[in-house]
mmCIF file of N, CA, C and O in Angstrom:
data_model
loop_
_atom_site.group_PDB
_atom_site.id
_atom_site.type_symbol
_atom_site.label_atom_id
_atom_site.label_comp_id
_atom_site.label_asym_id
_atom_site.label_seq_id
_atom_site.Cartn_x
_atom_site.Cartn_y
_atom_site.Cartn_z
ATOM 1 N N MET A 86 -11.046 9.099 16.049
ATOM 2 C CA MET A 86 -10.903 9.941 14.753
ATOM 3 C C MET A 86 -12.320 10.375 14.703
ATOM 4 O O MET A 86 -13.788 10.148 14.464
ATOM 5 N N ASP A 87 -11.932 11.737 14.705
ATOM 6 C CA ASP A 87 -13.858 12.972 14.816
ATOM 7 C C ASP A 87 -13.425 12.642 13.616
ATOM 8 O O ASP A 87 -12.860 12.713 12.692
ATOM 9 N N LEU A 88 -15.208 12.944 13.496
ATOM 10 C CA LEU A 88 -15.428 13.355 11.880
ATOM 11 C C LEU A 88 -14.942 14.318 10.897
ATOM 12 O O LEU A 88 -14.714 14.438 10.114
ATOM 13 N N LYS A 89 -14.999 15.479 11.880
ATOM 14 C CA LYS A 89 -13.974 16.743 11.235
ATOM 15 C C LYS A 89 -12.948 16.361 10.542
ATOM 16 O O LYS A 89 -12.182 17.020 9.346
ATOM 17 N N THR A 90 -11.947 15.696 11.526
ATOM 18 C CA THR A 90 -10.538 15.460 11.027
ATOM 19 C C THR A 90 -10.625 14.013 9.909
ATOM 20 O O THR A 90 -9.727 14.132 8.947
ATOM 21 N N ARG A 91 -11.746 13.294 9.901
ATOM 22 C CA ARG A 91 -11.680 12.170 8.867
ATOM 23 C C ARG A 91 -11.697 12.780 7.548
ATOM 24 O O ARG A 91 -11.599 12.695 6.529
ATOM 25 N N LYS A 92 -13.127 14.065 7.393
ATOM 26 C CA LYS A 92 -13.211 14.258 6.275
ATOM 27 C C LYS A 92 -11.884 15.445 5.668
ATOM 28 O O LYS A 92 -11.990 15.349 4.191
ATOM 29 N N ARG A 93 -11.224 15.764 6.307
ATOM 30 C CA ARG A 93 -9.785 16.852 5.747
ATOM 31 C C ARG A 93 -9.228 15.524 5.971
ATOM 32 O O ARG A 93 -8.551 15.901 4.788
ATOM 33 N N LEU A 94 -9.341 14.691 6.121
ATOM 34 C CA LEU A 94 -8.033 13.584 5.707
ATOM 35 C C LEU A 94 -8.449 12.638 4.412
ATOM 36 O O LEU A 94 -7.498 12.862 3.924
ATOM 37 N N SER A 95 -9.825 12.385 4.484
ATOM 38 C CA SER A 95 -10.200 12.433 2.883
ATOM 39 C C SER A 95 -9.766 13.066 2.251
ATOM 40 O O SER A 95 -10.000 13.178 1.190
ATOM 41 N N LEU A 96 -9.759 13.976 2.402
ATOM 42 C CA LEU A 96 -9.891 15.322 1.288
ATOM 43 C C LEU A 96 -8.434 15.476 0.271
ATOM 44 O O LEU A 96 -8.228 15.185 -0.501
ATOM 45 N N LEU A 97 -7.773 15.379 1.652
ATOM 46 C CA LEU A 97 -6.416 15.629 1.414
ATOM 47 C C LEU A 97 -5.920 13.624 0.832
ATOM 48 O O LEU A 97 -4.996 14.302 -0.617
ATOM 49 N N ILE A 98 -6.986 13.047 0.818
ATOM 50 C CA ILE A 98 -6.069 11.712 0.406
ATOM 51 C C ILE A 98 -6.308 11.865 -1.041
ATOM 52 O O ILE A 98 -6.067 11.354 -2.010
ATOM 53 N N LEU A 99 -7.594 12.476 -1.186
ATOM 54 C CA LEU A 99 -8.329 12.607 -2.673
ATOM 55 C C LEU A 99 -7.342 13.476 -3.401
ATOM 56 O O LEU A 99 -7.479 13.434 -4.575
ATOM 57 N N LEU A 100 -6.985 14.803 -2.959
ATOM 58 C CA LEU A 100 -6.935 15.421 -4.168
ATOM 59 C C LEU A 100 -5.400 15.569 -4.140
ATOM 60 O O LEU A 100 -4.713 15.703 -4.926
ATOM 61 N N LEU A 101 -4.342 14.687 -3.048
ATOM 62 C CA LEU A 101 -2.815 14.490 -3.055
ATOM 63 C C LEU A 101 -2.730 12.960 -3.416
ATOM 64 O O LEU A 101 -1.530 12.729 -4.546
ATOM 65 N N GLY A 102 -3.089 12.529 -2.572
ATOM 66 C CA GLY A 102 -3.005 10.571 -2.911
ATOM 67 C C GLY A 102 -3.588 10.078 -3.909
ATOM 68 O O GLY A 102 -2.750 9.331 -4.323
ATOM 69 N N LEU A 103 -4.718 10.129 -4.503
ATOM 70 C CA LEU A 103 -5.602 9.090 -5.567
ATOM 71 C C LEU A 103 -4.497 9.819 -6.487
ATOM 72 O O LEU A 103 -3.982 9.039 -7.600
ATOM 73 N N PRO A 104 -4.007 11.089 -6.774
ATOM 74 C CA PRO A 104 -3.576 11.487 -8.653
ATOM 75 C C PRO A 104 -2.309 10.689 -8.433
ATOM 76 O O PRO A 104 -1.411 10.172 -9.398
ATOM 77 N N GLY A 105 -1.281 10.827 -7.349
ATOM 78 C CA GLY A 105 -0.210 10.258 -6.694
ATOM 79 C C GLY A 105 -0.324 8.311 -7.098
ATOM 80 O O GLY A 105 0.505 7.943 -8.267
ATOM 81 N N TYR A 106 -1.669 8.129 -6.553
ATOM 82 C CA TYR A 106 -1.440 6.526 -7.445
ATOM 83 C C TYR A 106 -1.808 5.908 -8.262
ATOM 84 O O TYR A 106 -1.418 5.231 -8.975
ATOM 85 N N ILE A 107 -2.462 6.988 -8.908
ATOM 86 C CA ILE A 107 -2.760 6.963 -10.390
ATOM 87 C C ILE A 107 -1.315 7.117 -11.089
ATOM 88 O O ILE A 107 -1.106 6.251 -12.078
ATOM 89 N N VAL A 108 -0.769 7.904 -10.882
ATOM 90 C CA VAL A 108 0.410 7.519 -11.703
ATOM 91 C C VAL A 108 1.363 6.711 -11.418
ATOM 92 O O VAL A 108 1.889 6.014 -12.601
ATOM 93 N N ILE A 109 1.862 6.100 -10.169
ATOM 94 C CA ILE A 109 2.304 5.020 -10.031
ATOM 95 C C ILE A 109 1.126 3.639 -10.552
ATOM 96 O O ILE A 109 2.213 3.367 -10.896
ATOM 97 N N ALA A 110 0.430 3.380 -10.687
ATOM 98 C CA ALA A 110 -0.592 2.503 -11.263
ATOM 99 C C ALA A 110 0.160 2.904 -12.694
ATOM 100 O O ALA A 110 -0.254 1.218 -13.640
ATOM 101 N N TRP A 111 -0.197 3.535 -13.311
ATOM 102 C CA TRP A 111 0.223 4.238 -15.119
ATOM 103 C C TRP A 111 1.447 3.926 -15.254
ATOM 104 O O TRP A 111 1.618 2.644 -15.982
ATOM 105 N N MET A 112 2.615 4.000 -14.152
ATOM 106 C CA MET A 112 3.826 3.813 -14.365
ATOM 107 C C MET A 112 3.947 2.156 -14.533
ATOM 108 O O MET A 112 4.655 1.014 -15.057
ATOM 109 N N LEU A 113 2.731 1.490 -13.724
ATOM 110 C CA LEU A 113 3.010 -0.237 -13.306
ATOM 111 C C LEU A 113 2.332 -0.561 -14.622
ATOM 112 O O LEU A 113 3.049 -1.885 -15.294
ATOM 113 N N MET A 114 1.645 -0.431 -15.030
ATOM 114 C CA MET A 114 0.886 -1.108 -16.362
ATOM 115 C C MET A 114 2.040 -0.453 -17.364
ATOM 116 O O MET A 114 2.229 -1.634 -18.709
ATOM 117 N N ALA A 115 2.795 0.386 -17.575
ATOM 118 C CA ALA A 115 3.479 0.565 -18.908
ATOM 119 C C ALA A 115 4.700 -0.112 -18.419
ATOM 120 O O ALA A 115 5.525 -1.022 -19.537
ATOM 121 N N TRP A 116 5.452 -0.433 -17.115
ATOM 122 C CA TRP A 116 6.344 -1.519 -17.082
ATOM 123 C C TRP A 116 5.742 -3.244 -17.465
ATOM 124 O O TRP A 116 6.812 -4.037 -17.745
ATOM 125 N N ILE A 117 4.482 -3.549 -16.698
ATOM 126 C CA ILE A 117 3.958 -4.528 -17.372
ATOM 127 C C ILE A 117 4.120 -4.747 -19.116
ATOM 128 O O ILE A 117 4.581 -5.726 -19.446
ATOM 129 N N ASP A 118 3.677 -3.868 -19.304
ATOM 130 C CA ASP A 118 3.819 -3.789 -21.397
ATOM 131 C C ASP A 118 5.704 -3.868 -21.585
ATOM 132 O O ASP A 118 5.336 -4.594 -22.633
ATOM 133 N N ASP A 119 5.837 -2.853 -21.178
ATOM 134 C CA ASP A 119 7.487 -3.090 -21.499
ATOM 135 C C ASP A 119 7.512 -4.424 -20.942
ATOM 136 O O ASP A 119 9.237 -4.758 -22.282
ATOM 137 N N THR A 120 8.121 -5.446 -20.404
ATOM 138 C CA THR A 120 8.563 -6.525 -19.706
ATOM 139 C C THR A 120 8.302 -7.646 -20.573
ATOM 140 O O THR A 120 8.880 -8.451 -20.710
ATOM 141 N N TRP A 121 6.990 -7.291 -20.782
ATOM 142 C CA TRP A 121 6.344 -8.887 -21.208
ATOM 143 C C TRP A 121 5.461 -8.860 -22.219
ATOM 144 O O TRP A 121 4.619 -9.240 -22.702
ATOM 145 N N GLY A 122 5.372 -7.661 -22.935
ATOM 146 C CA GLY A 122 4.135 -6.861 -23.825
ATOM 147 C C GLY A 122 3.026 -6.654 -23.611
ATOM 148 O O GLY A 122 2.736 -7.324 -22.280
ATOM 149 N N ARG A 123 1.873 -6.435 -24.055
ATOM 150 C CA ARG A 123 1.161 -6.346 -24.254
ATOM 151 C C ARG A 123 0.124 -7.491 -23.248
ATOM 152 O O ARG A 123 -0.052 -8.936 -24.126
ATOM 153 N N LEU A 124 -0.886 -7.265 -22.105
ATOM 154 C CA LEU A 124 -1.241 -8.945 -22.294
ATOM 155 C C LEU A 124 -2.808 -9.162 -22.313
ATOM 156 O O LEU A 124 -3.099 -7.914 -23.365
ATOM 157 N N PRO A 125 -3.091 -10.172 -22.432
ATOM 158 C CA PRO A 125 -4.342 -10.226 -23.039
ATOM 159 C C PRO A 125 -5.631 -9.002 -22.276
ATOM 160 O O PRO A 125 -5.476 -8.820 -21.886
ATOM 161 N N ILE A 126 -6.231 -9.055 -22.814
ATOM 162 C CA ILE A 126 -7.755 -8.312 -22.488
ATOM 163 C C ILE A 126 -7.871 -8.496 -21.538
ATOM 164 O O ILE A 126 -8.044 -7.696 -20.436
ATOM 165 N N TRP A 127 -8.395 -9.843 -21.245
ATOM 166 C CA TRP A 127 -9.059 -10.288 -19.629
ATOM 167 C C TRP A 127 -7.614 -10.110 -18.691
ATOM 168 O O TRP A 127 -8.088 -9.515 -17.259
ATOM 169 N N ALA A 128 -6.620 -10.246 -18.760
ATOM 170 C CA ALA A 128 -5.533 -10.324 -18.351
ATOM 171 C C ALA A 128 -5.268 -8.633 -17.267
ATOM 172 O O ALA A 128 -5.229 -8.520 -16.397
ATOM 173 N N GLU A 129 -5.246 -7.710 -18.325
ATOM 174 C CA GLU A 129 -5.219 -6.302 -18.056
ATOM 175 C C GLU A 129 -6.685 -5.916 -17.453
ATOM 176 O O GLU A 129 -6.819 -4.929 -16.968
ATOM 177 N N LEU A 130 -7.957 -6.111 -18.249
ATOM 178 C CA LEU A 130 -8.666 -6.194 -17.134
ATOM 179 C C LEU A 130 -8.757 -6.444 -15.287
ATOM 180 O O LEU A 130 -9.375 -5.298 -14.642
ATOM 181 N N LEU A 131 -8.494 -7.491 -15.640
ATOM 182 C CA LEU A 131 -7.923 -7.467 -14.474
ATOM 183 C C LEU A 131 -7.131 -7.522 -13.022
ATOM 184 O O LEU A 131 -7.275 -6.629 -12.275
ATOM 185 N N VAL A 132 -6.044 -6.658 -14.136
ATOM 186 C CA VAL A 132 -5.098 -5.870 -13.325
ATOM 187 C C VAL A 132 -5.504 -4.468 -12.898
ATOM 188 O O VAL A 132 -5.777 -3.988 -11.845
ATOM 189 N N VAL A 133 -6.211 -3.670 -14.004
ATOM 190 C CA VAL A 133 -7.045 -2.759 -13.601
ATOM 191 C C VAL A 133 -7.712 -2.579 -12.658
ATOM 192 O O VAL A 133 -7.161 -1.835 -11.818
ATOM 193 N N VAL A 134 -8.637 -3.708 -12.413
ATOM 194 C CA VAL A 134 -9.940 -3.674 -11.395
ATOM 195 C C VAL A 134 -8.921 -3.332 -10.268
ATOM 196 O O VAL A 134 -9.901 -2.799 -9.195
ATOM 197 N N GLY A 135 -8.023 -5.310 -10.322
ATOM 198 C CA GLY A 135 -7.230 -4.832 -9.043
ATOM 199 C C GLY A 135 -6.750 -3.797 -8.435
ATOM 200 O O GLY A 135 -7.091 -3.351 -7.355
ATOM 201 N N LEU A 136 -6.110 -2.999 -9.200
ATOM 202 C CA LEU A 136 -5.515 -1.656 -8.557
ATOM 203 C C LEU A 136 -6.541 -0.682 -8.696
ATOM 204 O O LEU A 136 -6.275 0.511 -7.649
ATOM 205 N N GLY A 137 -7.753 -0.577 -9.217
ATOM 206 C CA GLY A 137 -8.527 -0.189 -8.869
ATOM 207 C C GLY A 137 -9.332 0.340 -7.665
ATOM 208 O O GLY A 137 -9.365 0.762 -7.153
ATOM 209 N N ILE A 138 -9.313 -1.696 -6.626
ATOM 210 C CA ILE A 138 -9.772 -1.609 -5.621
ATOM 211 C C ILE A 138 -9.033 -1.739 -4.376
ATOM 212 O O ILE A 138 -9.525 -1.287 -3.323
ATOM 213 N N ILE A 139 -7.369 -1.970 -4.959
ATOM 214 C CA ILE A 139 -6.552 -1.898 -4.013
ATOM 215 C C ILE A 139 -6.111 -0.727 -3.046
ATOM 216 O O ILE A 139 -5.900 -0.758 -1.951
ATOM 217 N N TRP A 140 -6.591 0.557 -3.975
ATOM 218 C CA TRP A 140 -5.964 1.978 -3.519
ATOM 219 C C TRP A 140 -7.007 2.219 -2.044
ATOM 220 O O TRP A 140 -6.405 2.824 -0.862
ATOM 221 N N ILE A 141 -8.036 1.656 -2.308
ATOM 222 C CA ILE A 141 -8.955 1.997 -1.307
ATOM 223 C C ILE A 141 -8.936 1.100 0.089
ATOM 224 O O ILE A 141 -9.540 1.860 1.388
ATOM 225 N N LEU A 142 -8.855 0.062 -0.118
ATOM 226 C CA LEU A 142 -8.640 -0.587 0.926
ATOM 227 C C LEU A 142 -7.925 -0.029 2.186
ATOM 228 O O LEU A 142 -8.472 -0.471 3.851
ATOM 229 N N PRO A 143 -6.836 0.711 2.629
ATOM 230 C CA PRO A 143 -6.209 1.215 3.336
ATOM 231 C C PRO A 143 -6.961 2.117 4.106
ATOM 232 O O PRO A 143 -6.751 2.498 5.373
ATOM 233 N N PHE A 144 -8.109 2.786 3.311
ATOM 234 C CA PHE A 144 -8.834 4.608 3.680
ATOM 235 C C PHE A 144 -9.715 3.855 4.149
ATOM 236 O O PHE A 144 -10.644 4.956 4.132
ATOM 237 N N LYS A 145 -10.294 2.252 3.916
ATOM 238 C CA LYS A 145 -11.707 2.361 4.353
ATOM 239 C C LYS A 145 -12.220 2.978 5.522
ATOM 240 O O LYS A 145 -13.273 3.461 5.578
ATOM 241 N N ARG A 146 -11.318 2.780 6.297
ATOM 242 C CA ARG A 146 -11.923 2.964 7.590
ATOM 243 C C ARG A 146 -12.244 4.721 7.608
ATOM 244 O O ARG A 146 -12.871 5.438 8.507
ATOM 245 N N VAL A 147 -11.073 5.114 7.011
ATOM 246 C CA VAL A 147 -11.268 7.158 7.033
ATOM 247 C C VAL A 147 -11.872 7.705 6.087
ATOM 248 O O VAL A 147 -13.512 8.719 6.512
ATOM 249 N N PHE A 148 -12.971 6.563 5.189
ATOM 250 C CA PHE A 148 -13.922 7.068 4.239
ATOM 251 C C PHE A 148 -15.059 6.345 4.629
ATOM 252 O O PHE A 148 -16.166 7.418 4.353
ATOM 253 N N SER A 149 -15.287 6.077 5.997
ATOM 254 C CA SER A 149 -16.950 5.410 6.001
ATOM 255 C C SER A 149 -17.198 6.796 7.227
ATOM 256 O O SER A 149 -16.612 6.900 8.007
ATOM 257 N N GLY A 150 -18.830 6.360 6.916
ATOM 258 C CA GLY A 150 -19.307 7.540 7.594
ATOM 259 C C GLY A 150 -18.886 8.975 7.126
ATOM 260 O O GLY A 150 -19.213 10.091 7.677
ATOM 261 N N ILE A 151 -18.201 9.375 6.174
ATOM 262 C CA ILE A 151 -18.018 10.818 5.739
ATOM 263 C C ILE A 151 -19.101 11.709 5.429
ATOM 264 O O ILE A 151 -19.169 12.828 5.379
ATOM 265 N N GLY A 152 -20.377 11.189 4.448
ATOM 266 C CA GLY A 152 -21.186 11.401 4.366
ATOM 267 C C GLY A 152 -22.604 11.968 5.127
ATOM 268 O O GLY A 152 -23.346 12.501 4.975
ATOM 269 N N LYS A 153 -22.096 11.181 6.253
ATOM 270 C CA LYS A 153 -23.338 11.650 7.303
ATOM 271 C C LYS A 153 -22.839 12.945 7.900
ATOM 272 O O LYS A 153 -21.470 14.012 7.511
ATOM 273 N N GLY A 154 -24.341 13.653 8.319
ATOM 274 C CA GLY A 154 -23.916 14.394 8.903
ATOM 275 C C GLY A 154 -23.240 14.668 10.452
ATOM 276 O O GLY A 154 -22.911 13.780 11.047
ATOM 277 N N GLU A 155 -22.968 15.424 11.039
ATOM 278 C CA GLU A 155 -22.623 16.025 12.376
ATOM 279 C C GLU A 155 -23.867 15.293 13.367
ATOM 280 O O GLU A 155 -24.758 15.647 12.845
ATOM 281 N N GLU A 156 -23.410 14.685 14.316
ATOM 282 C CA GLU A 156 -24.061 13.965 15.212
ATOM 283 C C GLU A 156 -24.222 14.989 16.703
ATOM 284 O O GLU A 156 -23.491 15.604 16.957
#
């Protein structure tokens, strides 16, 4: 994939995919809260950090080298 395509795809992911993922993660946290009640703060922190890391793993290749200039 060339740099121009990756830049456009990364912009699309950030503008549409990330807000969608935030809504899904928010709904998941609400479901956990409704099902099991409020988690201990350490467990809630683990879930939030895990969700924050998981979203980027499939797109690691797309985002690599985006800040570099065209060669």
